[in-house]
Amino acid sequence: MKLNKITLIVLFFMNIMLAQKEVEIYQKEYTNLSTNKEIKALENRVGISFNSLQKIIYHADKLEAAADIELMQKRAFELAERHYEEAAGLYLTWGTNGNCGREGDFYNDFTEAFDFTYFSVHCSCVVGTFPKFVDAYNSYATQYIEKKHGENWSERLEALILKRKRTVFLDYTPAEIEKITQASYAFRELIEYPKGIEKLENLEILSFNINHLTSLDPSICEFKKLKTLRLHSNKFKEFPVEVVCLTTLEELSVDSNELQDVSKEIGDLQQLTRLNLSNNQITSLPDSFVKLSNLKFFDVRENKLSTLPDNFENLQGLRTLILWYNDFKTIPKSLYKMQHLHELFIKNGNDISDEELQKLKKALPNVRIR
């Protein structure tokens, strides 16, 4: 276990090293660090002067005693503080909207104006094991930035970042537009559908995952070649009927929204092969749903369904059906006729008796039922 802790420490400071713009920061050796008899004794014992992050990273794995590891933490924090004093440090953040941080060119010009660079360890195992590392670095950075830019620096920065996140830049040449087939506007905190993106007329994949959208714009119909549309984790309360004009659409995800029903117009999406409506509040599906003759995969788990449309078995192309965590008290009769299924997920989260499940398994001997 001690070796694992050392490894995590090393990984943490390797992340710091990788995020630095100049490797000299990582390599720089200090001669005026605070006098610490215990650290000095450790340095004499192992024959190494731990006066740079580089030396700590490359030699910390030789330390096994918990007390020695703790000393290295103290020295590493001291080195980190020096970096901030020299305006060369990083401000570590937990990440944004569950993603892996704000590092990268998208925000660098803003953060550099405040003398730091975002570097997230949100997706690192280090966070769960040593959050105090992140807290310490944040503390150093905050003190430095506040001293230089005032206490309200973070509010000013967040306003700049939010404005940029919600701004869609379309500064492409006609030749570039011709080649663009995929576009993602995920994690942008969008509250309105971005106007102008219809210029990207050759899009085949379009993502708006994890935003605040409540509706789409009719201009989405300009995407005559769109095959995949992702609307995961937005604020849709009603099914976005604007999508029914997308006659080439094969994959649609509107999962983790606030849908209460599904519009009858969904039956017009004749080319759909994959549909994800999971984690909503849907109480019923329209009769027109059975027109989706090409549908192969349908995930509607974590809703409030208690029945399925009449003639649901007409979905002859359906291979995977996920009904977990709904309000089924009994198995819909149509399911007994769906010999063409490969997988049926219905047991978990529904109040269906074992006796009825056994009856279904007997009726569908070649279907994997869970």
Short mmCIF file of C-alpha atoms in Angstrom, two decimals:
data_model
loop_
_atom_site.label_atom_id
_atom_site.label_comp_id
_atom_site.label_asym_id
_atom_site.label_seq_id
_atom_site.Cartn_x
_atom_site.Cartn_y
_atom_site.Cartn_z
CA MET A 1 0.00 0.00 0.00
CA LYS A 2 2.89 2.37 0.74
CA LEU A 3 4.21 1.83 -2.77
CA ASN A 4 0.77 2.66 -4.21
CA LYS A 5 0.71 5.94 -2.31
CA ILE A 6 4.14 6.83 -3.65
CA THR A 7 2.98 6.02 -7.16
CA LEU A 8 -0.01 8.33 -6.78
CA ILE A 9 2.21 11.13 -5.52
CA VAL A 10 4.50 10.64 -8.49
CA LEU A 11 1.55 10.66 -10.92
CA PHE A 12 0.24 13.86 -9.40
CA PHE A 13 3.45 15.75 -9.87
CA MET A 14 4.01 14.25 -13.30
CA ASN A 15 0.65 15.79 -14.24
CA ILE A 16 1.93 19.10 -12.97
CA MET A 17 5.08 18.73 -14.99
CA LEU A 18 3.20 17.92 -18.20
CA ALA A 19 1.02 20.98 -17.87
CA GLN A 20 3.90 23.43 -17.49
CA LYS A 21 4.68 25.47 -20.54
CA GLU A 22 8.40 25.41 -19.86
CA VAL A 23 10.18 22.35 -18.62
CA GLU A 24 12.62 24.59 -16.70
CA ILE A 25 9.95 25.09 -14.03
CA TYR A 26 9.88 21.37 -13.45
CA GLN A 27 13.65 21.03 -13.46
CA LYS A 28 14.58 24.19 -11.53
CA GLU A 29 16.60 23.52 -8.40
CA TYR A 30 16.32 25.82 -5.40
CA THR A 31 19.13 26.59 -2.96
CA ASN A 32 17.15 28.69 -0.51
CA LEU A 33 14.45 26.28 0.63
CA SER A 34 13.44 26.34 4.28
CA THR A 35 15.69 24.56 6.74
CA ASN A 36 14.08 21.30 7.85
CA LYS A 37 16.31 19.01 9.89
CA GLU A 38 14.19 15.94 9.11
CA ILE A 39 14.29 16.55 5.35
CA LYS A 40 18.02 17.28 5.55
CA ALA A 41 18.58 14.03 7.41
CA LEU A 42 16.55 12.15 4.78
CA GLU A 43 18.55 13.78 1.97
CA ASN A 44 21.82 12.82 3.65
CA ARG A 45 20.58 9.25 4.17
CA VAL A 46 19.56 8.67 0.54
CA GLY A 47 22.24 10.90 -0.98
CA ILE A 48 19.80 13.09 -2.90
CA SER A 49 18.90 16.74 -2.53
CA PHE A 50 15.14 17.03 -3.00
CA ASN A 51 15.23 20.60 -4.25
CA SER A 52 13.23 20.24 -7.48
CA LEU A 53 10.03 18.50 -8.55
CA GLN A 54 12.04 16.51 -11.05
CA LYS A 55 14.15 14.97 -8.30
CA ILE A 56 11.10 14.18 -6.17
CA ILE A 57 9.39 12.43 -9.08
CA TYR A 58 12.37 10.36 -10.08
CA HIS A 59 13.48 9.37 -6.60
CA ALA A 60 10.34 9.23 -4.45
CA ASP A 61 9.69 5.62 -5.41
CA LYS A 62 12.77 4.68 -3.38
CA LEU A 63 11.04 5.83 -0.22
CA GLU A 64 8.92 3.33 1.68
CA ALA A 65 8.40 4.77 5.15
CA ALA A 66 5.22 6.78 5.61
CA ALA A 67 7.17 9.46 7.50
CA ASP A 68 9.53 9.89 4.54
CA ILE A 69 6.62 10.20 2.14
CA GLU A 70 5.09 12.87 4.34
CA LEU A 71 8.35 14.81 4.29
CA MET A 72 8.37 14.68 0.51
CA GLN A 73 4.83 16.07 0.47
CA LYS A 74 5.97 19.01 2.58
CA ARG A 75 8.92 19.67 0.33
CA ALA A 76 6.79 19.35 -2.82
CA PHE A 77 4.25 21.82 -1.46
CA GLU A 78 7.07 24.21 -0.67
CA LEU A 79 8.37 23.93 -4.23
CA ALA A 80 4.87 24.47 -5.59
CA GLU A 81 4.53 27.63 -3.51
CA ARG A 82 7.77 28.92 -4.96
CA HIS A 83 6.41 28.36 -8.45
CA TYR A 84 3.41 30.53 -7.66
CA GLU A 85 5.59 33.20 -6.13
CA GLU A 86 7.42 33.30 -9.44
CA ALA A 87 4.15 33.43 -11.39
CA ALA A 88 4.90 30.07 -12.96
CA GLY A 89 2.38 27.86 -11.20
CA LEU A 90 -0.85 26.18 -12.08
CA TYR A 91 -4.32 26.51 -10.67
CA LEU A 92 -5.76 23.02 -10.37
CA THR A 93 -9.51 22.66 -10.67
CA TRP A 94 -11.91 19.79 -10.07
CA GLY A 95 -13.17 20.04 -13.64
CA THR A 96 -16.25 21.49 -15.24
CA ASN A 97 -19.66 19.83 -15.64
CA GLY A 98 -18.12 16.46 -14.92
CA ASN A 99 -15.63 16.58 -17.76
CA CYS A 100 -11.87 16.50 -17.42
CA GLY A 101 -11.11 20.14 -17.02
CA ARG A 102 -10.44 23.40 -18.72
CA GLU A 103 -6.91 22.98 -19.91
CA GLY A 104 -6.24 23.78 -23.53
CA ASP A 105 -6.21 26.62 -26.00
CA PHE A 106 -9.94 27.30 -25.58
CA TYR A 107 -9.36 29.21 -22.32
CA ASN A 108 -5.63 29.86 -22.19
CA ASP A 109 -5.73 33.47 -23.34
CA PHE A 110 -8.19 34.28 -20.53
CA THR A 111 -6.40 32.44 -17.75
CA GLU A 112 -2.98 33.67 -18.77
CA ALA A 113 -4.26 37.20 -18.31
CA PHE A 114 -4.70 36.20 -14.65
CA ASP A 115 -1.25 34.57 -14.58
CA PHE A 116 -2.25 30.93 -14.38
CA THR A 117 -3.29 27.95 -16.46
CA TYR A 118 -6.17 25.61 -15.73
CA PHE A 119 -5.13 22.03 -15.24
CA SER A 120 -7.75 19.59 -14.07
CA VAL A 121 -7.14 16.36 -12.21
CA HIS A 122 -10.86 15.60 -12.12
CA CYS A 123 -10.41 12.32 -13.97
CA SER A 124 -7.32 11.21 -12.09
CA CYS A 125 -7.23 8.64 -9.33
CA VAL A 126 -5.19 11.19 -7.40
CA VAL A 127 -8.28 13.25 -6.63
CA GLY A 128 -10.07 10.55 -4.73
CA THR A 129 -6.98 9.55 -2.76
CA PHE A 130 -5.25 12.87 -2.13
CA PRO A 131 -7.70 15.78 -2.47
CA LYS A 132 -5.49 17.74 -0.08
CA PHE A 133 -2.90 17.94 -2.88
CA VAL A 134 -5.38 19.77 -5.04
CA ASP A 135 -6.51 21.96 -2.14
CA ALA A 136 -2.95 22.95 -1.38
CA TYR A 137 -2.17 23.95 -4.94
CA ASN A 138 -5.48 25.81 -5.22
CA SER A 139 -4.62 27.66 -2.04
CA TYR A 140 -1.26 28.77 -3.35
CA ALA A 141 -2.73 29.86 -6.67
CA THR A 142 -5.65 31.72 -5.14
CA GLN A 143 -3.43 33.73 -2.82
CA TYR A 144 -1.16 34.70 -5.68
CA ILE A 145 -3.96 35.62 -8.11
CA GLU A 146 -5.96 37.59 -5.55
CA LYS A 147 -2.90 39.58 -4.58
CA LYS A 148 -2.27 40.55 -8.18
CA HIS A 149 -5.77 40.79 -9.67
CA GLY A 150 -8.17 41.40 -6.80
CA GLU A 151 -10.61 39.21 -4.90
CA ASN A 152 -13.25 39.19 -7.64
CA TRP A 153 -10.94 37.76 -10.29
CA SER A 154 -12.77 34.44 -10.43
CA GLU A 155 -16.17 36.07 -11.12
CA ARG A 156 -14.67 38.12 -13.92
CA LEU A 157 -12.96 35.08 -15.38
CA GLU A 158 -16.08 32.91 -15.22
CA ALA A 159 -18.07 35.59 -17.07
CA LEU A 160 -15.49 35.62 -19.86
CA ILE A 161 -15.43 31.84 -20.08
CA LEU A 162 -19.21 31.50 -20.12
CA LYS A 163 -19.51 34.03 -22.93
CA ARG A 164 -16.96 32.14 -24.99
CA LYS A 165 -18.53 28.76 -24.27
CA ARG A 166 -21.86 30.01 -25.59
CA THR A 167 -20.33 31.59 -28.68
CA VAL A 168 -20.13 29.40 -31.76
CA PHE A 169 -17.41 30.41 -34.20
CA LEU A 170 -17.98 29.56 -37.86
CA ASP A 171 -14.95 31.19 -39.40
CA TYR A 172 -14.43 28.48 -42.01
CA THR A 173 -13.70 28.83 -45.67
CA PRO A 174 -16.18 27.26 -48.12
CA ALA A 175 -13.61 24.54 -48.82
CA GLU A 176 -13.32 23.76 -45.11
CA ILE A 177 -17.09 23.70 -44.64
CA GLU A 178 -17.34 21.18 -47.44
CA LYS A 179 -15.12 18.75 -45.50
CA ILE A 180 -16.73 19.08 -42.05
CA THR A 181 -18.86 16.02 -41.28
CA GLN A 182 -18.80 16.09 -37.46
CA ALA A 183 -19.46 18.86 -34.97
CA SER A 184 -19.69 18.81 -31.18
CA TYR A 185 -21.03 21.60 -28.98
CA ALA A 186 -21.01 19.53 -25.80
CA PHE A 187 -20.24 21.07 -22.39
CA ARG A 188 -20.92 24.58 -23.68
CA GLU A 189 -23.68 25.55 -21.20
CA LEU A 190 -25.85 26.47 -24.17
CA ILE A 191 -29.34 27.74 -23.40
CA GLU A 192 -30.26 28.40 -27.04
CA TYR A 193 -29.67 26.46 -30.22
CA PRO A 194 -26.70 28.11 -31.97
CA LYS A 195 -27.78 29.96 -35.08
CA GLY A 196 -25.69 29.72 -38.20
CA ILE A 197 -24.45 26.16 -37.82
CA GLU A 198 -26.75 25.12 -40.66
CA LYS A 199 -23.93 26.32 -42.91
CA LEU A 200 -22.21 23.04 -42.08
CA GLU A 201 -24.46 21.32 -44.57
CA ASN A 202 -22.44 18.11 -44.81
CA LEU A 203 -22.69 17.21 -41.14
CA GLU A 204 -23.30 13.54 -40.41
CA ILE A 205 -22.75 13.66 -36.63
CA LEU A 206 -23.93 16.51 -34.39
CA SER A 207 -23.63 16.58 -30.59
CA PHE A 208 -25.20 18.91 -28.03
CA ASN A 209 -24.57 16.67 -25.03
CA ILE A 210 -24.59 18.23 -21.56
CA ASN A 211 -26.05 21.68 -22.10
CA HIS A 212 -29.24 23.50 -21.09
CA LEU A 213 -31.22 23.28 -24.34
CA THR A 214 -35.01 23.10 -24.14
CA SER A 215 -35.73 23.19 -27.87
CA LEU A 216 -34.12 22.98 -31.30
CA ASP A 217 -34.34 25.39 -34.19
CA PRO A 218 -36.19 24.55 -37.44
CA SER A 219 -32.94 25.27 -39.27
CA ILE A 220 -31.75 21.85 -38.15
CA CYS A 221 -33.68 20.56 -41.15
CA GLU A 222 -30.89 21.91 -43.35
CA PHE A 223 -28.75 18.95 -42.35
CA LYS A 224 -29.77 16.68 -45.19
CA LYS A 225 -27.02 14.15 -44.45
CA LEU A 226 -27.23 13.97 -40.66
CA LYS A 227 -27.06 10.41 -39.33
CA THR A 228 -26.37 10.90 -35.60
CA LEU A 229 -27.86 13.50 -33.25
CA ARG A 230 -26.90 13.53 -29.56
CA LEU A 231 -28.96 15.53 -27.06
CA HIS A 232 -27.94 13.73 -23.88
CA SER A 233 -28.29 15.66 -20.60
CA ASN A 234 -30.15 18.79 -21.61
CA LYS A 235 -33.44 20.28 -20.36
CA PHE A 236 -35.95 19.04 -22.93
CA LYS A 237 -39.41 18.69 -21.37
CA GLU A 238 -41.03 17.85 -24.69
CA PHE A 239 -39.79 15.59 -27.44
CA PRO A 240 -37.93 17.80 -29.97
CA VAL A 241 -40.28 17.39 -32.93
CA GLU A 242 -37.92 19.44 -35.10
CA VAL A 243 -35.88 16.26 -35.61
CA VAL A 244 -38.59 14.49 -37.62
CA CYS A 245 -37.49 16.34 -40.76
CA LEU A 246 -34.12 14.56 -40.56
CA THR A 247 -34.97 11.76 -42.95
CA THR A 248 -31.42 10.38 -42.94
CA LEU A 249 -31.18 10.15 -39.13
CA GLU A 250 -30.04 6.72 -37.92
CA GLU A 251 -29.09 7.38 -34.28
CA LEU A 252 -30.87 9.66 -31.83
CA SER A 253 -30.19 10.10 -28.12
CA VAL A 254 -32.42 12.27 -25.94
CA ASP A 255 -31.53 10.48 -22.72
CA SER A 256 -31.21 12.19 -19.34
CA ASN A 257 -33.63 14.99 -20.09
CA GLU A 258 -37.08 15.77 -18.65
CA LEU A 259 -39.34 14.20 -21.29
CA GLN A 260 -42.80 13.17 -20.15
CA ASP A 261 -44.04 11.80 -23.46
CA VAL A 262 -42.94 11.10 -27.01
CA SER A 263 -44.60 12.87 -29.92
CA LYS A 264 -46.46 10.80 -32.47
CA GLU A 265 -44.25 12.37 -35.15
CA ILE A 266 -41.43 10.08 -34.08
CA GLY A 267 -42.88 7.51 -36.45
CA ASP A 268 -41.59 9.63 -39.34
CA LEU A 269 -37.97 8.79 -38.49
CA GLN A 270 -38.02 5.76 -40.72
CA GLN A 271 -34.24 5.34 -40.89
CA LEU A 272 -33.64 5.19 -37.12
CA THR A 273 -31.62 2.17 -36.04
CA ARG A 274 -30.67 3.31 -32.51
CA LEU A 275 -32.81 5.31 -30.09
CA ASN A 276 -31.95 6.22 -26.51
CA LEU A 277 -34.70 7.79 -24.37
CA SER A 278 -33.43 6.52 -21.03
CA ASN A 279 -33.55 8.47 -17.77
CA ASN A 280 -36.59 10.63 -18.49
CA GLN A 281 -40.16 10.66 -17.14
CA ILE A 282 -41.93 9.07 -20.10
CA THR A 283 -45.25 7.43 -19.22
CA SER A 284 -46.22 6.10 -22.66
CA LEU A 285 -45.10 5.65 -26.24
CA PRO A 286 -47.32 6.67 -29.19
CA ASP A 287 -48.91 4.06 -31.45
CA SER A 288 -46.84 5.48 -34.33
CA PHE A 289 -43.73 4.15 -32.60
CA VAL A 290 -44.22 0.79 -34.31
CA LYS A 291 -43.50 2.47 -37.67
CA LEU A 292 -39.79 2.51 -36.82
CA SER A 293 -39.21 -0.59 -38.88
CA ASN A 294 -35.40 -0.21 -39.00
CA LEU A 295 -34.95 0.19 -35.25
CA LYS A 296 -32.40 -2.28 -33.88
CA PHE A 297 -31.56 -0.82 -30.47
CA PHE A 298 -33.99 0.90 -28.09
CA ASP A 299 -33.08 2.00 -24.57
CA VAL A 300 -35.93 3.39 -22.49
CA ARG A 301 -34.76 2.40 -19.02
CA GLU A 302 -35.43 4.64 -16.01
CA ASN A 303 -38.77 6.03 -17.12
CA LYS A 304 -42.38 5.50 -16.03
CA LEU A 305 -43.67 3.09 -18.64
CA SER A 306 -46.23 0.51 -17.62
CA THR A 307 -47.33 -0.58 -21.10
CA LEU A 308 -46.07 -0.70 -24.67
CA PRO A 309 -48.00 0.29 -27.82
CA ASP A 310 -50.26 -2.26 -29.48
CA ASN A 311 -48.48 -4.26 -32.17
CA PHE A 312 -45.08 -3.47 -30.65
CA GLU A 313 -43.99 -6.85 -31.96
CA ASN A 314 -44.14 -5.34 -35.47
CA LEU A 315 -40.69 -3.88 -34.79
CA GLN A 316 -39.15 -6.86 -36.54
CA GLY A 317 -35.71 -5.30 -36.79
CA LEU A 318 -35.38 -4.73 -33.03
CA ARG A 319 -32.54 -6.72 -31.48
CA THR A 320 -31.91 -5.02 -28.13
CA LEU A 321 -34.69 -3.68 -25.90
CA ILE A 322 -33.91 -2.16 -22.51
CA LEU A 323 -36.88 -1.64 -20.17
CA TRP A 324 -35.19 -1.70 -16.77
CA TYR A 325 -36.49 0.56 -13.99
CA ASN A 326 -39.93 1.44 -15.26
CA ASP A 327 -43.40 0.79 -13.80
CA PHE A 328 -44.21 -2.54 -15.42
CA LYS A 329 -46.40 -4.67 -13.16
CA THR A 330 -46.86 -7.31 -15.81
CA ILE A 331 -45.12 -8.21 -19.05
CA PRO A 332 -46.75 -6.63 -22.12
CA LYS A 333 -48.36 -9.29 -24.34
CA SER A 334 -46.48 -8.10 -27.41
CA LEU A 335 -43.15 -9.14 -25.86
CA TYR A 336 -44.17 -12.80 -25.93
CA LYS A 337 -44.24 -12.55 -29.73
CA MET A 338 -40.82 -10.93 -30.21
CA GLN A 339 -38.82 -13.98 -31.22
CA HIS A 340 -36.50 -11.80 -33.27
CA LEU A 341 -35.02 -10.11 -30.17
CA HIS A 342 -31.47 -10.95 -29.13
CA GLU A 343 -31.52 -9.20 -25.74
CA LEU A 344 -34.37 -8.09 -23.50
CA PHE A 345 -33.66 -6.21 -20.27
CA ILE A 346 -36.82 -6.12 -18.18
CA LYS A 347 -36.29 -7.75 -14.78
CA ASN A 348 -34.42 -5.08 -12.81
CA GLY A 349 -36.48 -2.23 -11.43
CA ASN A 350 -39.89 -3.60 -12.49
CA ASP A 351 -42.47 -5.35 -10.31
CA ILE A 352 -42.72 -8.52 -12.36
CA SER A 353 -43.02 -11.92 -10.73
CA ASP A 354 -40.48 -14.67 -11.25
CA GLU A 355 -43.28 -16.89 -12.48
CA GLU A 356 -44.12 -14.48 -15.27
CA LEU A 357 -40.47 -14.09 -16.18
CA GLN A 358 -40.12 -17.85 -16.51
CA LYS A 359 -43.17 -17.89 -18.76
CA LEU A 360 -41.54 -15.23 -20.97
CA LYS A 361 -38.29 -17.16 -21.13
CA LYS A 362 -40.17 -20.23 -22.23
CA ALA A 363 -41.92 -18.24 -24.97
CA LEU A 364 -38.60 -16.72 -26.12
CA PRO A 365 -36.06 -19.51 -25.71
CA ASN A 366 -33.47 -17.87 -27.95
CA VAL A 367 -33.63 -14.44 -26.37
CA ARG A 368 -31.27 -13.41 -23.59
CA ILE A 369 -33.60 -12.08 -20.90
CA ARG A 370 -32.31 -10.17 -17.90
#
